[in-house]
CSV table of C-alpha atoms and ligand atoms in Angstrom, one decimal:
chain,number,residue,atom,x,y,z
A,1,UNK,CA,10.5,-20.7,-7.9
A,2,UNK,CA,13.6,-23.0,-7.9
A,3,UNK,CA,15.8,-20.3,-9.5
A,4,UNK,CA,15.5,-18.4,-6.3
A,5,UNK,CA,18.4,-18.4,-3.9
A,6,UNK,CA,17.4,-17.6,-0.3
A,7,UNK,CA,19.4,-15.9,2.5
A,8,UNK,CA,18.0,-15.9,6.0
A,9,UNK,CA,19.8,-13.4,8.2
A,10,UNK,CA,19.2,-13.9,11.9
A,11,UNK,CA,18.6,-17.6,11.1
A,12,UNK,CA,19.5,-18.9,14.6
A,13,UNK,CA,16.7,-17.0,16.5
A,14,UNK,CA,13.2,-18.1,17.6
A,15,UNK,CA,11.7,-17.4,14.1
A,16,UNK,CA,14.7,-18.1,11.9
A,17,UNK,CA,15.0,-21.8,13.0
A,18,UNK,CA,11.4,-22.6,12.1
A,19,UNK,CA,11.3,-20.4,9.0
A,20,UNK,CA,14.3,-22.3,7.7
A,21,UNK,CA,12.7,-25.7,8.3
A,22,UNK,CA,9.5,-24.5,6.5
A,23,UNK,CA,11.3,-23.0,3.5
A,24,UNK,CA,13.1,-26.4,3.0
A,25,UNK,CA,9.8,-27.8,1.9
A,26,UNK,CA,9.7,-25.3,-1.0
A,27,UNK,CA,13.4,-25.0,-2.0
A,28,UNK,CA,16.3,-27.4,-2.3
A,29,UNK,CA,18.6,-27.3,0.7
A,30,UNK,CA,21.5,-25.9,-1.2
A,31,UNK,CA,19.5,-22.9,-2.3
A,32,UNK,CA,18.9,-21.7,1.3
A,33,UNK,CA,21.8,-20.1,3.2
A,34,UNK,CA,21.6,-19.3,6.9
A,35,UNK,CA,23.5,-16.4,8.4
A,36,UNK,CA,23.8,-15.1,11.9
A,37,UNK,CA,26.2,-13.3,14.2
A,38,UNK,CA,26.1,-16.2,16.6
A,39,UNK,CA,27.1,-19.8,15.7
A,40,UNK,CA,24.6,-22.3,14.6
A,41,UNK,CA,23.5,-24.6,17.4
A,42,UNK,CA,20.8,-26.6,15.6
A,43,UNK,CA,21.2,-29.3,12.9
A,44,UNK,CA,20.2,-28.3,9.4
A,45,UNK,CA,21.2,-29.4,5.9
A,46,UNK,CA,21.5,-25.8,4.8
A,47,UNK,CA,24.9,-24.0,4.7
A,48,UNK,CA,25.6,-21.6,7.5
A,49,UNK,CA,27.7,-18.4,7.3
A,50,UNK,CA,28.8,-16.0,10.0
A,51,UNK,CA,27.5,-12.5,9.3
A,52,UNK,CA,27.1,-9.1,11.0
A,53,UNK,CA,24.1,-7.4,9.4
A,54,UNK,CA,25.5,-4.0,10.2
A,55,UNK,CA,28.5,-4.7,7.9
A,56,UNK,CA,27.4,-3.7,4.4
A,57,UNK,CA,30.5,-5.0,2.6
A,58,UNK,CA,30.2,-8.4,4.3
A,59,UNK,CA,26.5,-8.7,3.2
A,60,UNK,CA,27.4,-7.8,-0.3
A,61,UNK,CA,30.2,-10.3,-0.4
A,62,UNK,CA,28.0,-13.1,1.0
A,63,UNK,CA,25.1,-12.3,-1.5
A,64,UNK,CA,27.6,-12.3,-4.3
A,65,UNK,CA,29.2,-15.5,-3.2
A,66,UNK,CA,25.9,-17.4,-3.1
A,67,UNK,CA,24.2,-15.6,-5.9
A,68,UNK,CA,21.3,-14.7,-3.5
A,69,UNK,CA,18.0,-13.4,-5.0
A,70,UNK,CA,15.8,-13.1,-1.9
A,71,UNK,CA,16.5,-12.2,1.7
A,72,UNK,CA,14.6,-12.8,4.9
A,73,UNK,CA,16.0,-10.2,7.3
A,74,UNK,CA,15.2,-11.4,10.8
A,75,UNK,CA,18.2,-10.1,12.7
A,76,UNK,CA,17.1,-7.6,15.3
A,77,UNK,CA,17.4,-6.6,18.9
A,78,UNK,CA,13.9,-7.2,20.4
A,79,UNK,CA,11.9,-4.9,22.7
A,80,UNK,CA,13.4,-5.7,26.1
A,81,UNK,CA,17.0,-6.1,24.8
A,82,UNK,CA,16.8,-2.8,22.7
A,83,UNK,CA,15.8,-0.8,25.8
A,84,UNK,CA,19.1,-1.9,27.4
A,85,UNK,CA,21.2,-1.2,24.3
A,86,UNK,CA,19.8,1.8,22.4
A,87,UNK,CA,22.6,2.4,20.0
A,88,UNK,CA,23.2,-1.2,19.0
A,89,UNK,CA,19.4,-1.7,18.6
A,90,UNK,CA,19.3,1.3,16.2
A,91,UNK,CA,22.3,0.0,14.3
A,92,UNK,CA,21.1,-3.6,13.9
A,93,UNK,CA,17.4,-2.7,13.4
A,94,UNK,CA,17.8,0.2,11.0
A,95,UNK,CA,21.4,0.2,9.5
A,96,UNK,CA,20.9,-3.5,8.9
A,97,UNK,CA,17.7,-2.9,7.1
A,98,UNK,CA,19.1,0.0,5.0
A,99,UNK,CA,22.0,-2.2,4.0
A,100,UNK,CA,19.6,-4.7,2.4
A,101,UNK,CA,17.3,-2.0,0.9
A,102,UNK,CA,20.2,-0.4,-0.8
A,103,UNK,CA,21.1,-3.8,-2.4
A,104,UNK,CA,17.4,-3.9,-3.6
A,105,UNK,CA,17.7,-0.4,-5.1
A,106,UNK,CA,20.8,-1.5,-7.0
A,107,UNK,CA,19.0,-4.6,-8.3
A,108,UNK,CA,21.5,-6.9,-6.5
A,109,UNK,CA,18.6,-8.7,-4.8
A,110,UNK,CA,15.1,-9.0,-6.1
A,111,UNK,CA,13.0,-9.4,-3.0
A,112,UNK,CA,13.2,-8.7,0.8
A,113,UNK,CA,11.1,-9.8,3.7
A,114,UNK,CA,11.5,-7.7,6.9
A,115,UNK,CA,9.4,-8.1,10.0
A,116,UNK,CA,7.9,-5.2,11.9
A,117,UNK,CA,6.0,-5.6,15.3
A,118,UNK,CA,3.0,-4.6,17.3
A,119,UNK,CA,5.5,-2.4,19.1
A,120,UNK,CA,4.8,0.3,16.5
A,121,UNK,CA,1.6,0.9,18.4
A,122,UNK,CA,1.3,2.9,21.6
A,123,UNK,CA,-1.0,4.1,24.4
A,124,UNK,CA,-3.2,6.0,22.0
A,125,UNK,CA,-3.8,3.1,19.7
A,126,UNK,CA,-7.1,1.3,19.7
A,127,UNK,CA,-7.0,-1.5,22.3
A,128,UNK,CA,-9.3,-4.1,20.8
A,129,UNK,CA,-9.0,-5.1,17.1
A,130,UNK,CA,-6.4,-2.4,16.6
A,131,UNK,CA,-6.7,-1.3,12.9
A,132,UNK,CA,-3.9,-1.4,10.3
A,133,UNK,CA,-3.8,2.4,10.1
A,134,UNK,CA,-4.5,3.3,13.7
A,135,UNK,CA,-2.4,5.7,15.8
A,136,UNK,CA,1.3,4.7,15.6
A,137,UNK,CA,3.1,6.3,18.6
A,138,UNK,CA,5.6,3.8,19.9
A,139,UNK,CA,7.1,4.2,23.4
A,140,UNK,CA,10.2,2.0,23.0
A,141,UNK,CA,13.5,2.1,21.1
A,142,UNK,CA,12.4,-1.1,19.4
A,143,UNK,CA,9.0,0.3,18.4
A,144,UNK,CA,10.6,3.5,17.1
A,145,UNK,CA,13.1,1.4,15.0
A,146,UNK,CA,10.3,-0.8,13.6
A,147,UNK,CA,8.1,2.2,12.7
A,148,UNK,CA,11.1,3.9,11.0
A,149,UNK,CA,11.9,0.6,9.2
A,150,UNK,CA,8.3,0.4,7.9
A,151,UNK,CA,8.6,3.9,6.5
A,152,UNK,CA,11.9,2.9,4.8
A,153,UNK,CA,10.4,-0.2,3.3
A,154,UNK,CA,7.5,1.9,1.8
A,155,UNK,CA,10.0,4.5,0.6
A,156,UNK,CA,12.2,2.0,-1.3
A,157,UNK,CA,9.1,0.4,-2.8
A,158,UNK,CA,7.5,3.6,-3.9
A,159,UNK,CA,10.7,5.4,-5.1
A,160,UNK,CA,12.7,2.5,-6.5
A,161,UNK,CA,10.0,-0.2,-7.1
A,162,UNK,CA,11.9,-2.6,-4.8
A,163,UNK,CA,9.8,-5.6,-3.9
A,164,UNK,CA,10.0,-5.4,-0.1
A,165,UNK,CA,7.3,-7.1,2.0
A,166,UNK,CA,6.6,-6.9,5.7
A,167,UNK,CA,4.4,-8.2,8.5
A,168,UNK,CA,3.8,-6.8,12.0
A,169,UNK,CA,4.1,-9.9,14.1
A,170,UNK,CA,2.4,-10.1,17.5
A,171,UNK,CA,4.2,-11.9,20.3
A,172,UNK,CA,5.4,-15.3,18.9
A,173,UNK,CA,4.8,-18.5,20.9
A,174,UNK,CA,7.1,-21.5,20.3
A,175,UNK,CA,9.0,-24.3,22.0
A,176,UNK,CA,11.9,-25.1,19.7
A,177,UNK,CA,14.3,-22.3,20.7
A,178,UNK,CA,14.4,-19.9,23.6
A,179,UNK,CA,12.9,-16.5,22.9
A,180,UNK,CA,15.2,-13.6,22.1
A,181,UNK,CA,14.6,-10.8,24.6
A,182,UNK,CA,11.1,-9.6,23.8
A,183,UNK,CA,8.3,-8.5,26.2
A,184,UNK,CA,6.1,-11.5,25.4
A,185,UNK,CA,8.9,-14.0,26.4
A,186,UNK,CA,7.0,-14.5,29.6
A,187,UNK,CA,4.7,-16.9,27.7
A,188,UNK,CA,7.6,-19.4,27.0
A,189,UNK,CA,8.9,-18.8,30.6
A,190,UNK,CA,5.6,-19.8,32.0
A,191,UNK,CA,5.5,-23.0,30.1
A,192,UNK,CA,9.1,-23.8,31.0
A,193,UNK,CA,8.5,-23.0,34.7
A,194,UNK,CA,5.3,-25.0,34.9
A,195,UNK,CA,6.9,-28.0,33.2
A,196,UNK,CA,10.0,-28.0,35.3
A,197,UNK,CA,8.0,-27.1,38.5
A,198,UNK,CA,10.1,-24.1,39.3
A,199,UNK,CA,9.2,-20.6,40.3
A,200,UNK,CA,9.0,-17.8,37.7
A,201,UNK,CA,8.5,-14.1,37.8
A,202,UNK,CA,6.3,-12.4,35.3
A,203,UNK,CA,7.1,-8.7,34.8
A,204,UNK,CA,3.9,-7.6,33.2
A,205,UNK,CA,0.4,-6.9,34.5
A,206,UNK,CA,-1.4,-10.3,35.0
A,207,UNK,CA,-4.6,-8.8,33.5
A,208,UNK,CA,-2.9,-7.3,30.4
A,209,UNK,CA,-4.0,-9.2,27.3
A,210,UNK,CA,-1.6,-9.0,24.3
A,211,UNK,CA,-1.9,-10.2,20.7
A,212,UNK,CA,-0.1,-13.5,20.2
A,213,UNK,CA,0.6,-15.9,17.4
A,214,UNK,CA,1.8,-19.5,17.4
A,215,UNK,CA,5.0,-19.7,15.4
A,216,UNK,CA,3.6,-22.0,12.6
A,217,UNK,CA,1.0,-19.4,11.8
A,218,UNK,CA,3.8,-16.7,11.7
A,219,UNK,CA,6.0,-18.8,9.4
A,220,UNK,CA,3.1,-19.8,7.1
A,221,UNK,CA,2.0,-16.1,6.9
A,222,UNK,CA,5.5,-15.1,6.0
A,223,UNK,CA,5.8,-17.6,3.2
A,224,UNK,CA,2.3,-16.8,2.0
A,225,UNK,CA,3.1,-13.1,1.7
A,226,UNK,CA,6.4,-13.8,0.0
A,227,UNK,CA,4.7,-16.1,-2.5
A,228,UNK,CA,1.8,-13.7,-3.2
A,229,UNK,CA,1.6,-12.0,-6.5
A,230,UNK,CA,3.1,-8.5,-6.3
A,231,UNK,CA,0.0,-6.9,-7.6
A,232,UNK,CA,-2.0,-8.2,-4.6
A,233,UNK,CA,0.2,-6.5,-2.1
A,234,UNK,CA,-1.5,-3.1,-1.4
A,235,UNK,CA,0.4,-2.4,1.8
A,236,UNK,CA,4.2,-1.8,1.6
A,237,UNK,CA,4.9,-0.5,5.1
A,238,UNK,CA,3.7,-3.6,7.0
A,239,UNK,CA,0.6,-5.8,7.4
A,240,UNK,CA,-1.1,-6.3,10.7
A,241,UNK,CA,-1.7,-10.0,11.4
A,242,UNK,CA,-3.3,-11.6,14.4
A,243,UNK,CA,-4.1,-14.9,16.0
A,244,UNK,CA,-5.1,-15.1,19.6
A,245,UNK,CA,-5.1,-12.8,22.6
A,246,UNK,CA,-4.6,-13.7,26.2
A,247,UNK,CA,-3.2,-12.3,29.5
A,248,UNK,CA,-0.6,-13.8,31.9
A,249,UNK,CA,-3.4,-14.7,34.3
A,250,UNK,CA,-5.4,-16.5,31.6
A,251,UNK,CA,-2.3,-18.5,30.6
A,252,UNK,CA,-1.4,-19.3,34.3
A,253,UNK,CA,-5.0,-20.5,34.9
A,254,UNK,CA,-4.9,-22.8,31.8
A,255,UNK,CA,-1.5,-24.2,33.0
A,256,UNK,CA,-2.8,-24.8,36.5
A,257,UNK,CA,-5.4,-27.2,35.0
A,258,UNK,CA,-2.4,-29.5,34.3
A,259,UNK,CA,0.0,-28.2,36.9
A,260,UNK,CA,-2.1,-27.3,39.9
A,261,UNK,CA,0.9,-26.1,41.9
A,262,UNK,CA,2.0,-23.6,39.3
A,263,UNK,CA,1.8,-20.1,40.8
A,264,UNK,CA,3.8,-17.4,38.9
A,265,UNK,CA,4.9,-14.4,40.9
A,266,UNK,CA,4.1,-11.0,39.5
A,267,UNK,CA,7.0,-8.7,39.9
A,268,UNK,CA,6.8,-5.5,37.8
A,269,UNK,CA,9.8,-4.2,35.9
A,270,UNK,CA,10.3,-2.0,32.8
A,271,UNK,CA,8.5,-4.5,30.6
A,272,UNK,CA,5.2,-3.8,32.5
A,273,UNK,CA,4.9,-0.3,30.8
A,274,UNK,CA,6.0,-1.7,27.4
A,275,UNK,CA,3.2,-4.3,27.5
A,276,UNK,CA,0.6,-1.7,28.8
A,277,UNK,CA,1.3,0.5,25.7
A,278,UNK,CA,0.4,-2.3,23.2
A,279,UNK,CA,-3.0,-3.2,21.9
A,280,UNK,CA,-4.9,-6.3,23.3
A,281,UNK,CA,-5.7,-7.6,19.8
A,282,UNK,CA,-5.3,-6.7,16.2
A,283,UNK,CA,-7.6,-6.4,13.1
A,284,UNK,CA,-6.0,-8.1,10.1
A,285,UNK,CA,-8.7,-7.8,7.5
A,286,UNK,CA,-6.2,-6.3,4.9
A,287,UNK,CA,-3.9,-9.3,5.1
A,288,UNK,CA,-6.9,-11.6,4.8
A,289,UNK,CA,-8.3,-9.8,1.8
A,290,UNK,CA,-5.0,-9.2,0.0
A,291,UNK,CA,-3.3,-12.6,0.4
A,292,UNK,CA,-5.8,-14.8,2.3
A,293,UNK,CA,-4.1,-14.7,5.7
A,294,UNK,CA,-6.0,-16.9,8.2
A,295,UNK,CA,-4.4,-18.1,11.4
A,296,UNK,CA,-5.0,-21.8,12.3
A,297,UNK,CA,-3.9,-22.1,15.9
A,298,UNK,CA,-6.2,-20.8,18.6
A,299,UNK,CA,-5.5,-20.7,22.4
A,300,UNK,CA,-6.6,-24.3,23.0
A,301,UNK,CA,-4.5,-25.7,20.2
A,302,UNK,CA,-1.5,-23.6,21.3
A,303,UNK,CA,-1.9,-25.0,24.8
A,304,UNK,CA,-2.0,-28.5,23.5
A,305,UNK,CA,1.1,-28.1,21.3
A,306,UNK,CA,3.1,-26.3,23.9
A,307,UNK,CA,2.3,-28.6,26.8
A,308,UNK,CA,2.8,-31.8,24.9
A,309,UNK,CA,6.1,-30.6,23.5
A,310,UNK,CA,7.3,-29.4,26.9
A,311,UNK,CA,6.6,-32.8,28.4
A,312,UNK,CA,3.5,-31.8,30.4
A,313,UNK,CA,1.0,-34.6,30.8
A,314,UNK,CA,-2.7,-33.9,31.1
A,315,UNK,CA,-4.5,-35.0,34.3
B,1,LIG,N1,9.7,-13.1,18.7
B,1,LIG,C1,8.6,-12.3,18.7
B,1,LIG,O1,7.8,-12.3,19.5
B,1,LIG,C2,8.6,-11.2,17.6
B,1,LIG,C3,7.5,-10.3,17.6
B,1,LIG,C4,7.4,-9.3,16.7
B,1,LIG,C5,8.5,-9.1,15.7
B,1,LIG,N2,9.5,-10.0,15.7
B,1,LIG,C6,10.6,-9.8,14.8
B,1,LIG,O2,10.9,-11.0,14.1
B,1,LIG,C7,12.3,-11.1,13.8
B,1,LIG,C8,12.9,-12.3,14.4
B,1,LIG,O3,12.7,-12.4,15.8
B,1,LIG,P1,13.1,-13.6,16.7
B,1,LIG,O4,12.1,-13.7,17.7
B,1,LIG,O5,13.6,-14.7,15.9
B,1,LIG,O6,14.4,-12.9,17.4
B,1,LIG,P2,15.6,-13.6,18.1
B,1,LIG,O7,16.3,-12.6,19.0
B,1,LIG,O8,15.2,-14.9,18.6
B,1,LIG,O9,16.6,-13.8,16.8
B,1,LIG,C9,17.3,-12.8,16.2
B,1,LIG,C10,18.6,-13.3,15.6
B,1,LIG,O10,19.3,-12.2,15.0
B,1,LIG,C11,20.7,-12.4,15.3
B,1,LIG,N3,21.4,-11.2,15.3
B,1,LIG,C12,21.4,-10.2,16.2
B,1,LIG,N4,22.2,-9.2,15.8
B,1,LIG,C13,22.7,-9.6,14.6
B,1,LIG,C14,23.6,-9.0,13.7
B,1,LIG,N5,24.2,-7.8,14.0
B,1,LIG,N6,23.9,-9.6,12.6
B,1,LIG,C15,23.4,-10.8,12.3
B,1,LIG,N7,22.5,-11.4,13.1
B,1,LIG,C16,22.2,-10.8,14.3
B,1,LIG,C17,20.7,-13.0,16.7
B,1,LIG,O11,21.9,-13.7,17.0
B,1,LIG,C18,19.5,-14.0,16.7
B,1,LIG,O12,19.8,-15.3,16.3
B,1,LIG,C19,12.9,-9.8,14.4
B,1,LIG,O13,13.0,-8.8,13.4
B,1,LIG,C20,11.9,-9.3,15.4
B,1,LIG,O14,11.9,-8.0,15.6
B,1,LIG,C21,9.6,-11.0,16.7
């Protein structure tokens, strides 16, 4: 394992910061390189490089310089940001992925992790326990790019035997870094507003439950999948994984137990429809069967972690 040299692209985002910390338990610091288009704002012993994932030559030069064997490609424009910048979203989410898949085809890198999203589902998908191979009709730029990316991953695996692995993350909940422009960002906004006793506006339907995952479960799943034997991985587009499911109203009620004055205001915008199109919860039996995926953090544990780390004290 220690011959591996790891590159995390998009390392300064919500997931990248925590994935980097977790990978440091498995690999020596100098074998992990962080890269992002924005400067690093958090302390880490791992080297940082500036990189634009849409620049194929720059990626090749960086991989060559650090003799990289494995890449975690996290750079993306998320659902809400992508709707506002269609062309850039396509460029980052798809051209960025193709740049790495090509390096895999050429044998320059041996393994790639690339995340997909619940945004590949749409109105016609099953609402409860949405299956792995349900109806995939995304309604967003982001969802279209993620579904296209899944097909590209499967193609490069089937045609060129490149070891690319992927997970469809639900909305990720965390406290260490601000969320990056997704539809489920309202969760972190609610915790922040309740803690700071300020007003917040939630753009989505208060009753709409969405699949969510606490960040440590997402990070653990990612490392578990990347460490699984290749023969165990039967799905090469992307694995459904799940954890909890809750609506804005349920979260607000739970927060009101500790912050009785917290009253979010519901003010619908374009994110309302995005959320409506997504399933309420996901079935993840394939991930459990193939590589023993099992989430550990349920709603109560998530509330406890988030409130204690955001300085909320229980009554
Ligand atoms: N956060 C979620 O709820 C969620 C849910 C489903 C899937 N995902 C996926 O997980 C991955 C990581 O998400 P995140 O929440 O950490 O996102 P984020 O927005 O917090 O972080 C993405 C990082 O990518 C960087 N980036 C953007 N354009 C770049 C470019 N051209 N070159 C290099 N870096 C660039 C950004 O600066 C940022 O640091 C993404 O692929 C996202 O689609 C996230």
